[in-house]
Tab-separated table of C-alpha atoms and ligand atoms in Angstrom:
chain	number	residue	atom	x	y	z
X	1	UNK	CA	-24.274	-1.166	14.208
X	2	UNK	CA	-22.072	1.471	15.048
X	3	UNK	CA	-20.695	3.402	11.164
X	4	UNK	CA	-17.264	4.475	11.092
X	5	UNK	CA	-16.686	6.408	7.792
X	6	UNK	CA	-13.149	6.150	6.367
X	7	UNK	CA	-13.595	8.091	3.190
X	8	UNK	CA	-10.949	10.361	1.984
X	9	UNK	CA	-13.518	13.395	1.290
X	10	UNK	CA	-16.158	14.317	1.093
X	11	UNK	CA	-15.536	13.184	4.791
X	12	UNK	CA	-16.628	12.828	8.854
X	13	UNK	CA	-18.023	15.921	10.597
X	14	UNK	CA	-18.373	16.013	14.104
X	15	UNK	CA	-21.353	14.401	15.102
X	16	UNK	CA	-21.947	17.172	17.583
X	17	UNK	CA	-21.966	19.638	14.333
X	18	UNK	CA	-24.717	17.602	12.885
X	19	UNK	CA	-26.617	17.450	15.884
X	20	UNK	CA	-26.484	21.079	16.098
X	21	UNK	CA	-27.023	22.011	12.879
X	22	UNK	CA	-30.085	19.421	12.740
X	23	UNK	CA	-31.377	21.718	16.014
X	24	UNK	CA	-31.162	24.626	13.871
X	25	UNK	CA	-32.185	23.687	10.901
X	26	UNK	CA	-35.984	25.326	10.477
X	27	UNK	CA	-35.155	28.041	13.048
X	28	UNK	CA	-31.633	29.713	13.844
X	29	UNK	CA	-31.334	31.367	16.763
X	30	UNK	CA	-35.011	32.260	16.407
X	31	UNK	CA	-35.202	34.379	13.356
X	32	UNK	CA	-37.817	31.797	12.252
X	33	UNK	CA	-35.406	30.854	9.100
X	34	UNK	CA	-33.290	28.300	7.779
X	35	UNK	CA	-29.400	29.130	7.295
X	36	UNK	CA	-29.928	28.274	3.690
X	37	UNK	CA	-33.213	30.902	3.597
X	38	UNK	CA	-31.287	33.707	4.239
X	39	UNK	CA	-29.660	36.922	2.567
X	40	UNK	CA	-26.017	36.587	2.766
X	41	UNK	CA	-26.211	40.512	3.126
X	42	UNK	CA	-28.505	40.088	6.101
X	43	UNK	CA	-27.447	40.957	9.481
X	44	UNK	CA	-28.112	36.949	10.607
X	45	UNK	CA	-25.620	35.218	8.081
X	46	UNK	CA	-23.378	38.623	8.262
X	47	UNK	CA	-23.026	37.588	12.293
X	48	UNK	CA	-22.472	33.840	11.435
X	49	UNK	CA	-20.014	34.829	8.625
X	50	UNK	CA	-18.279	36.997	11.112
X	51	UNK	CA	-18.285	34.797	13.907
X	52	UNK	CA	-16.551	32.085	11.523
X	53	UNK	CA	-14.105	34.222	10.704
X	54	UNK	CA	-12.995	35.108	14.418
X	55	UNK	CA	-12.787	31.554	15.550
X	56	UNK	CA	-10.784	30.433	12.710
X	57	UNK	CA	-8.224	33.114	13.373
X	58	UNK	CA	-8.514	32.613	16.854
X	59	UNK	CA	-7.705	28.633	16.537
X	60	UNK	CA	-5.064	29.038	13.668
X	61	UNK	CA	-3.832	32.510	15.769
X	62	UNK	CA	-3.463	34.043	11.908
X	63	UNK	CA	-1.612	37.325	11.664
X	64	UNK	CA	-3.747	40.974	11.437
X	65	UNK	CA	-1.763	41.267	7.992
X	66	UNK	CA	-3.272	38.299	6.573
X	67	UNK	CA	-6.658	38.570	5.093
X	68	UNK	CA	-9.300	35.262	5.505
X	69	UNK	CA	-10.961	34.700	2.024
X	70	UNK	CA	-13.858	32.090	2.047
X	71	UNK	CA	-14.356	31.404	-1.760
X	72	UNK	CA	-16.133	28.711	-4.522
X	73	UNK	CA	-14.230	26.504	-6.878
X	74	UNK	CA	-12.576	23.986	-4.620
X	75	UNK	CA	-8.866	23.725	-4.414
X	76	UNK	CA	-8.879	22.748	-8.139
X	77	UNK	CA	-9.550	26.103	-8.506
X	78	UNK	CA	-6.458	27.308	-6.378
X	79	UNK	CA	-4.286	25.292	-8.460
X	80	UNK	CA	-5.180	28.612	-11.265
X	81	UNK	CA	-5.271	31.351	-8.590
X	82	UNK	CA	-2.509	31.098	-7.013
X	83	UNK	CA	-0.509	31.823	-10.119
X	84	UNK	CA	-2.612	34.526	-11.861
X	85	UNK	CA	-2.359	36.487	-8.737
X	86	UNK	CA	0.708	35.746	-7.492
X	87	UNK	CA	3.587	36.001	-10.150
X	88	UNK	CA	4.044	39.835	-9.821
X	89	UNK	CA	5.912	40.255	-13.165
X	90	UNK	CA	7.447	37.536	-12.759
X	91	UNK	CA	7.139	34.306	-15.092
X	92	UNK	CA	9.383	31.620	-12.854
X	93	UNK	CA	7.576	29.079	-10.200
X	94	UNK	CA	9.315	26.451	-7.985
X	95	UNK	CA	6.872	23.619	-7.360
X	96	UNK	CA	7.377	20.479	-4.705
X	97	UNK	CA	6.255	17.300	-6.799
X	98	UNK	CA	4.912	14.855	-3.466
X	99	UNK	CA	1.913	12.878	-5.319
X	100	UNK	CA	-0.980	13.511	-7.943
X	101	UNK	CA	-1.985	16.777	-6.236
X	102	UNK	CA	0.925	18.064	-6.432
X	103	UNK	CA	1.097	17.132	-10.250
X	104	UNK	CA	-2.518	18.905	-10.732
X	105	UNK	CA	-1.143	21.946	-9.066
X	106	UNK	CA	2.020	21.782	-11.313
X	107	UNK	CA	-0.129	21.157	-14.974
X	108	UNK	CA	-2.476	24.202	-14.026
X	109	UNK	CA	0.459	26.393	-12.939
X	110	UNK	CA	2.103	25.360	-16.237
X	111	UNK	CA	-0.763	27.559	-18.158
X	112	UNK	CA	0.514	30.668	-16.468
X	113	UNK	CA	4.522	30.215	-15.751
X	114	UNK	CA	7.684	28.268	-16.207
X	115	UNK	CA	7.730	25.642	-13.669
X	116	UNK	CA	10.973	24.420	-11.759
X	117	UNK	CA	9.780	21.380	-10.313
X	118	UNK	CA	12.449	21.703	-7.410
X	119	UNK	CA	12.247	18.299	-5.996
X	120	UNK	CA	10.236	15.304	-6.408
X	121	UNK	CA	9.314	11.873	-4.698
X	122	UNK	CA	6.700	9.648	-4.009
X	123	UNK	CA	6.251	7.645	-0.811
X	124	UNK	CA	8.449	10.251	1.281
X	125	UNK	CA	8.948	14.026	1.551
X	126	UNK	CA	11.729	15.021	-0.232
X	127	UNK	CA	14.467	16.532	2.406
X	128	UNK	CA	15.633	20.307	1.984
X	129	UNK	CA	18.782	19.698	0.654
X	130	UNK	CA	17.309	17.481	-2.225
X	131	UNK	CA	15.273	20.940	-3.114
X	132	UNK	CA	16.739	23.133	-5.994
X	133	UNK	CA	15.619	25.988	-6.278
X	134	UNK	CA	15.510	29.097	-7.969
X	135	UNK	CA	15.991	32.139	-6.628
X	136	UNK	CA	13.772	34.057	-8.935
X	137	UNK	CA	10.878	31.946	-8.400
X	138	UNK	CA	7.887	34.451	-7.524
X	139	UNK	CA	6.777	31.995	-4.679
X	140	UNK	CA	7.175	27.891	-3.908
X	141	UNK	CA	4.465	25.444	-3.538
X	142	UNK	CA	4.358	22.166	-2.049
X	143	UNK	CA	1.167	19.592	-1.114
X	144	UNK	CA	1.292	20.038	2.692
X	145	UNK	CA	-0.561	16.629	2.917
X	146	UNK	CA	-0.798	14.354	-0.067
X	147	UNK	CA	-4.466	12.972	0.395
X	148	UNK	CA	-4.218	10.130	-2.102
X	149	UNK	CA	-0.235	9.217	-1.491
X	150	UNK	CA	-0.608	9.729	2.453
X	151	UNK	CA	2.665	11.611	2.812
X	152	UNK	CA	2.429	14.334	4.754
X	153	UNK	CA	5.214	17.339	5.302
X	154	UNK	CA	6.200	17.337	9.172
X	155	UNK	CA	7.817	20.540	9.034
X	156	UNK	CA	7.545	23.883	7.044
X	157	UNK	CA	10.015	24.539	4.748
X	158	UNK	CA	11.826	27.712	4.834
X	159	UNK	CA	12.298	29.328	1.483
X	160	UNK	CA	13.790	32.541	2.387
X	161	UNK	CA	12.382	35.853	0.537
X	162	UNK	CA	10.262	33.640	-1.659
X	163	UNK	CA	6.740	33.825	-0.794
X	164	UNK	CA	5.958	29.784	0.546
X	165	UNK	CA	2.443	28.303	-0.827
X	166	UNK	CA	0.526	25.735	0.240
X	167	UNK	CA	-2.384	23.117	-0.775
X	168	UNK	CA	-3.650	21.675	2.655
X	169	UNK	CA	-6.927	20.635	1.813
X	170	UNK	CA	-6.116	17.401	3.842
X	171	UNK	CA	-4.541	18.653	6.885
X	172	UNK	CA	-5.879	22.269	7.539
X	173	UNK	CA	-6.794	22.218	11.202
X	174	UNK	CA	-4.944	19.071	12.319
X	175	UNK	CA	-2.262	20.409	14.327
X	176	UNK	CA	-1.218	23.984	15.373
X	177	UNK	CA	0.857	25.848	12.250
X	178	UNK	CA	2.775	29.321	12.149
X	179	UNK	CA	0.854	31.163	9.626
X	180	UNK	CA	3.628	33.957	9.541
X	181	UNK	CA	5.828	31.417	7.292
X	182	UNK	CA	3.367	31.402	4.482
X	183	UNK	CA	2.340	33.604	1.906
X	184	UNK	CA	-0.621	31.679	1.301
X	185	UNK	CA	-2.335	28.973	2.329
X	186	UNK	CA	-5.383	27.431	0.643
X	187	UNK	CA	-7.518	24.565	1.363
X	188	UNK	CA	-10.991	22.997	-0.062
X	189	UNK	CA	-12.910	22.350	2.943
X	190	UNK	CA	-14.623	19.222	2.377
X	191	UNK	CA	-12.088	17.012	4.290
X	192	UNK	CA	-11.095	19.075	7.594
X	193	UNK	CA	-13.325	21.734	7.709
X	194	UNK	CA	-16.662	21.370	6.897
X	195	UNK	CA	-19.294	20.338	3.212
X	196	UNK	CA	-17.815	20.425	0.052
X	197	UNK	CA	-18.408	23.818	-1.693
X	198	UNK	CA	-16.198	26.034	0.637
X	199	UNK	CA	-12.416	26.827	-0.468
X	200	UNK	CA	-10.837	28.738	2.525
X	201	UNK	CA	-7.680	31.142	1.250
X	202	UNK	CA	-5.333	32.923	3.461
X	203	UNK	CA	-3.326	35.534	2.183
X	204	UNK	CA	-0.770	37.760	3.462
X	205	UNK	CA	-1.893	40.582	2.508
X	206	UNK	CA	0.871	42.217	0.600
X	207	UNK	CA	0.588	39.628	-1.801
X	208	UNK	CA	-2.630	40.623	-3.446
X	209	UNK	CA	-3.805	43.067	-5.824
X	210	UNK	CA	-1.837	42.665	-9.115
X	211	UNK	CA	-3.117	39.561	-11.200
X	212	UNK	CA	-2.262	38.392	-14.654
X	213	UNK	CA	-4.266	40.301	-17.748
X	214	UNK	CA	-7.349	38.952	-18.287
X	215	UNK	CA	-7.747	37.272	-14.583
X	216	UNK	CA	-11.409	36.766	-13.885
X	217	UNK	CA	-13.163	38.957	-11.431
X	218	UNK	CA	-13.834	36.517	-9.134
X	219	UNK	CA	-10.639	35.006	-9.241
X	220	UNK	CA	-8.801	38.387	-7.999
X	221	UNK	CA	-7.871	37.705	-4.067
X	222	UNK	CA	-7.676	41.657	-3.350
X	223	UNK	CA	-11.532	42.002	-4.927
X	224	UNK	CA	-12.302	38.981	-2.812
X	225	UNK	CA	-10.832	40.482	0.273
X	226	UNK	CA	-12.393	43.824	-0.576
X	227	UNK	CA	-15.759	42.352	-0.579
X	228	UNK	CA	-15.052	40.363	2.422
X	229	UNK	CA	-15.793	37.295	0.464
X	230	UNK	CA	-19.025	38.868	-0.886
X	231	UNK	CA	-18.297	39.759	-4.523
X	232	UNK	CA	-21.376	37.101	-5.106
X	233	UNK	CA	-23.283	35.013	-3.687
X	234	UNK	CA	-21.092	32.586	-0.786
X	235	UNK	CA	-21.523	29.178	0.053
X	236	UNK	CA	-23.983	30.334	3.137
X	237	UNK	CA	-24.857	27.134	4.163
X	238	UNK	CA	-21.345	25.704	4.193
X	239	UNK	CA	-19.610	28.381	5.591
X	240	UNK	CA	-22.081	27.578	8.340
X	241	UNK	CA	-21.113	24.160	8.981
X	242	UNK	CA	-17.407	25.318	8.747
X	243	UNK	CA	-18.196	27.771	11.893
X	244	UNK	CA	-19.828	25.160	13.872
X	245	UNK	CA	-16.728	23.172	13.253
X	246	UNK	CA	-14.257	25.815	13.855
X	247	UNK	CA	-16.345	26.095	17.486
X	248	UNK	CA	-16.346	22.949	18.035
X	249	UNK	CA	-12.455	22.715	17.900
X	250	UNK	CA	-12.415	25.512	19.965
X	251	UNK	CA	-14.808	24.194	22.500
X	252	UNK	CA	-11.987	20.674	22.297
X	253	UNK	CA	-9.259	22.436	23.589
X	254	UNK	CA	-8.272	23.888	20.391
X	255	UNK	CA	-5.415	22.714	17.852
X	256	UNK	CA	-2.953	21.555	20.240
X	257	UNK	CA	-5.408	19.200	21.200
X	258	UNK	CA	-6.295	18.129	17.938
X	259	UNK	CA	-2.714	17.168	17.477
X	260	UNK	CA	-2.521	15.127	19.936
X	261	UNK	CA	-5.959	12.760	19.342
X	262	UNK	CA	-4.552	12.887	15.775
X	263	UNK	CA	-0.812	11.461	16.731
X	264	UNK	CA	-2.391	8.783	19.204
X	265	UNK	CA	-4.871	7.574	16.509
X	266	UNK	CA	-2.226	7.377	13.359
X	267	UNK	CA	0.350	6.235	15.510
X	268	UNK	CA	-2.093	3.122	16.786
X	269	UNK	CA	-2.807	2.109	13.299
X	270	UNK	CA	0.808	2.627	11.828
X	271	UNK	CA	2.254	0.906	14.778
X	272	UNK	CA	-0.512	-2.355	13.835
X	273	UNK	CA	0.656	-1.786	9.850
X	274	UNK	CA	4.516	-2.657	11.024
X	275	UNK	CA	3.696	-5.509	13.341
X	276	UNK	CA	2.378	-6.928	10.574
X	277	UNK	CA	3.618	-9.024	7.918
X	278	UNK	CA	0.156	-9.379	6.305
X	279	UNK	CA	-0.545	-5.653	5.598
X	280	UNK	CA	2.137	-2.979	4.012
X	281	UNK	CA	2.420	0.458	4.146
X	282	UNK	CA	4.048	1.940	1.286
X	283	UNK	CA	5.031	5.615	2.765
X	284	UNK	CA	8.911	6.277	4.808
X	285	UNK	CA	8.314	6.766	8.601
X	286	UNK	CA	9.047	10.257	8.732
X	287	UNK	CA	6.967	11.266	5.937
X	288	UNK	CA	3.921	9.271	6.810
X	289	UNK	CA	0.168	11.348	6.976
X	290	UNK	CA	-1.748	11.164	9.996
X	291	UNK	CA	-4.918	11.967	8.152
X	292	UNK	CA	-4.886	9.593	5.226
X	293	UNK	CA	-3.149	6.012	5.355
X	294	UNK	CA	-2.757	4.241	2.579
X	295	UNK	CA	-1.896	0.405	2.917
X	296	UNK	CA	-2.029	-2.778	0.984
X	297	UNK	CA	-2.666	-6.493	1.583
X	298	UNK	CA	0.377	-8.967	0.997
X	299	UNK	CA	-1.985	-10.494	-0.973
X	300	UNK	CA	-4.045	-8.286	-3.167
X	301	UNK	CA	-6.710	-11.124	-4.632
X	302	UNK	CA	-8.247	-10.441	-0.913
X	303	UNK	CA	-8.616	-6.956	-1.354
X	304	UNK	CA	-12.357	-7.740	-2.651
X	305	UNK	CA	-13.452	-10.246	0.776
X	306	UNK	CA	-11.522	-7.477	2.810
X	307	UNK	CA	-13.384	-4.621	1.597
X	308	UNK	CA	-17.051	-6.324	2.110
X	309	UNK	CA	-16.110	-7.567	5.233
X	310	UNK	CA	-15.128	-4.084	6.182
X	311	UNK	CA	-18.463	-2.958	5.144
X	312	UNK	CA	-20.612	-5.551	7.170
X	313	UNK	CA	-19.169	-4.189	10.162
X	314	UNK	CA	-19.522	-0.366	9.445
X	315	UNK	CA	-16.244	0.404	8.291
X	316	UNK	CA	-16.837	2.077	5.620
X	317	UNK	CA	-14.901	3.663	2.277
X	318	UNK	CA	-11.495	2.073	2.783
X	319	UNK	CA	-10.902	1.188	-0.568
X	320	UNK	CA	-7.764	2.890	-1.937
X	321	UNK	CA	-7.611	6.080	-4.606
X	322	UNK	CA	-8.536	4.587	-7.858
X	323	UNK	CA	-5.468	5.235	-9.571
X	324	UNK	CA	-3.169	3.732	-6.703
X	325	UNK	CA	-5.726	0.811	-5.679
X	326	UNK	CA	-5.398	-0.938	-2.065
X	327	UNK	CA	-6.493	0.617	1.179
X	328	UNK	CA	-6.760	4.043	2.526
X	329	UNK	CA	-7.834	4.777	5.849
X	330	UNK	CA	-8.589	8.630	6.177
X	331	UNK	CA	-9.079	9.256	9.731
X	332	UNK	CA	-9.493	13.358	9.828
X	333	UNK	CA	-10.454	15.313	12.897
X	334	UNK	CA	-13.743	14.212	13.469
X	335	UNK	CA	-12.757	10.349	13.209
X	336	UNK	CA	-13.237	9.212	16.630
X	337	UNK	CA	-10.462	7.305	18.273
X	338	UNK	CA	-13.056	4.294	18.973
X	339	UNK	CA	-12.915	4.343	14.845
X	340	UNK	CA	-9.265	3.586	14.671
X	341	UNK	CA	-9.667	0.883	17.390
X	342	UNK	CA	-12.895	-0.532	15.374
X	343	UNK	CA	-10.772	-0.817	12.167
X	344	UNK	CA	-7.581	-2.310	13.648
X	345	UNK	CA	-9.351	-5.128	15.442
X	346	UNK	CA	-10.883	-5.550	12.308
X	347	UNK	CA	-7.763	-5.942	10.274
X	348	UNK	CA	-6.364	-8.311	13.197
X	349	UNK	CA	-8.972	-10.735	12.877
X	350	UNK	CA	-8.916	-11.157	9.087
X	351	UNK	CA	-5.464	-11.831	9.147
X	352	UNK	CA	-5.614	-14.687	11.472
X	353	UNK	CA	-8.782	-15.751	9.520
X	354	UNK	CA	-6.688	-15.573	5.908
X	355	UNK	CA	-2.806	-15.816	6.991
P	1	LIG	C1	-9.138	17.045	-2.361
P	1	LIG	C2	-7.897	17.772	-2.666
P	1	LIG	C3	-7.814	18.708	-3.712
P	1	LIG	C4	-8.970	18.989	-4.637
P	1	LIG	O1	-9.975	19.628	-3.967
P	1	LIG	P1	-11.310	20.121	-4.711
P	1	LIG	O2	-11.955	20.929	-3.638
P	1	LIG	O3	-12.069	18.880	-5.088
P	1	LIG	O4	-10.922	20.907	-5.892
P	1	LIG	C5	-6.621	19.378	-3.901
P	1	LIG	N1	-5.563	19.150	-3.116
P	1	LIG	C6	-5.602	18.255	-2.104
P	1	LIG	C7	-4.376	18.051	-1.254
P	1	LIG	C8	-6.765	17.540	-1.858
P	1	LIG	O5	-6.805	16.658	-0.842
């Protein structure tokens, strides 16, 4: 039986990633070591760190002014960061409210700054105009993807002389984006990129290098980008994977590509959802994620029989977020389109089976 794995991360990698990396394992590039055996100050991992780098610029086509920081901590740790390095004197944040990781980002923030929550909504992305904000602000944030809520900006917001910030753990590498309208971007890796462990930052680099008193070491971008990412110890191994990946999109035609496998696959199963009067999806059209998809059964008492049957077949991890219940389909870049096409036929026939 053929696995399909839905979950919302730690998620899919390419299974040509694996395969490599499985090739590799006792013996890269014959050095006679393992990845994970070897000095991160060595010239073997310093090549594989490097190379990593390059492609990631190369597919994101990220600015020489913006430095590449691969760090520890996951995005939770971010959601600290990003304000004890980036206020600059001042004390005022404007923060986009789209789901729960947006609300994680605001309560850390709130340790370091006053907080304008600018706008707010669930289900949809708030439009511009809704958005008030404050001119003083030393930078805005906003969820780029909401992983749990499945609402997903379409556009980037422009915020003027404010520095723009954002969390896209869940859609990093999904489609093409103009780096040269952020200040920062920051993502955890485990969903688009590669094994949990690996936080990828990238900051213009005029932003860095005066932090809040008291800011931790490691927590200061400019030492970070000093070091190259090599203040301590990196995730070797990870940052490994996450180059393999980052070739492997290359090798796929790049992010333009990606785009376009991702719009065909979302689009088939959203297209299914509103046939349907037996399944719901609770997110606006033009706000709706093509990475996670959250949905619900009419009738919820089948959630349970829908869920196992799922699992007989291979489809697996569709259950919804704990705290929002129902379905979720993530289907990131590595979820093959034969996936989506496995889970809708699935969904078809329990409906006729239960309607
Ligand atoms: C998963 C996720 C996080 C948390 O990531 P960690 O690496 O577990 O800290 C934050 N923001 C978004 C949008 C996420 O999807």
């Amino acid at each position: 039986m053929h696995v399909y794995n839905f979950s919302a991360g730690p998620a899919v990698l390419p299974k040509a990633v694996l395969a490599q990396a499985r090739d590799e394992m006792l013996d890269w590039h014959g050095s006679g070591m393992s990845v994970m055996e070897m000095s991160h100050r060595g010239k073997e991992f310093q090549e594989i760190a490097h190379q990593a780098e390059a492609d990631l610029r190369e597919l994101l086509a990220i600015p020489d002014n913006y430095k590449v920081l691969f760090l520890q901590g996951g995005a939770s740790s971010q959601f600290a960061m990003v304000p004890m390095n980036l206020l600059r004197g001042k004390s005022q944040v404007d923060y986009i409210n789209t789901g729960i990781w947006s609300e994680k980002a605001i309560e850390e923030a709130q340790r370091y700054a006053t907080v304008n929550v600018a706008a707010s909504a669930r289900n949809r992305v708030p439009p511009k105009v809704e958005w008030e904000l404050d001119a003083e602000a030393a930078y805005v944030h906003y969820v780029a993807n909401e992983t749990v809520g499945g609402v997903e900006f379409h556009w980037t917001p422009d915020t003027g002389k404010v520095p723009l910030v954002a969390d896209m753990s869940s859609n990093i590498l999904s489609k093409p984006i103009d780096v040269s309208r952020y200040g920062l971007i920051y993502a955890g890796a485990q969903k688009n990129i590669g094994p949990a462990g690996l936080t990828l930052v990238i900051v213009r680099e005029d932003m860095i290098g005066e932090t809040l008193p008291g800011t931790p070491t490691m927590f200061d971008y400019r030492i970070q980008a000093e070091q190259h990412s090599m203040y301590n110890t990196p995730p070797t191994y990870a940052l490994y994977i996450a180059g393999l990946v980052f070739r492997h999109l290359k090798n796929e035609g790049g992010l333009s590509a990606a785009a376009e496998r991702n719009r065909v696959k979302a689009d088939l199963l959203y297209s299914y959802l509103d046939a349907s009067d037996f399944y719901l999806c609770p997110v606006a059209r033009d706000s709706r994620s093509r990475m996670n998809i959250p949905f619900t059964l009419h009738n919820s008492r089948l959630d349970e029989e829908f869920l196992c049957g799922a699992d007989d077949r291979g489809l697996l991890q569709l259950k919804g977020h704990r705290l929002v219940g129902g379905m979720r389909a993530s289907i990131y870049n590595a979820m093959p389109l034969a996936g989506v096409q496995a889970l809708v036929a699935y969904m078809q026939e329990f409906a006729e089976r239960r309607s």
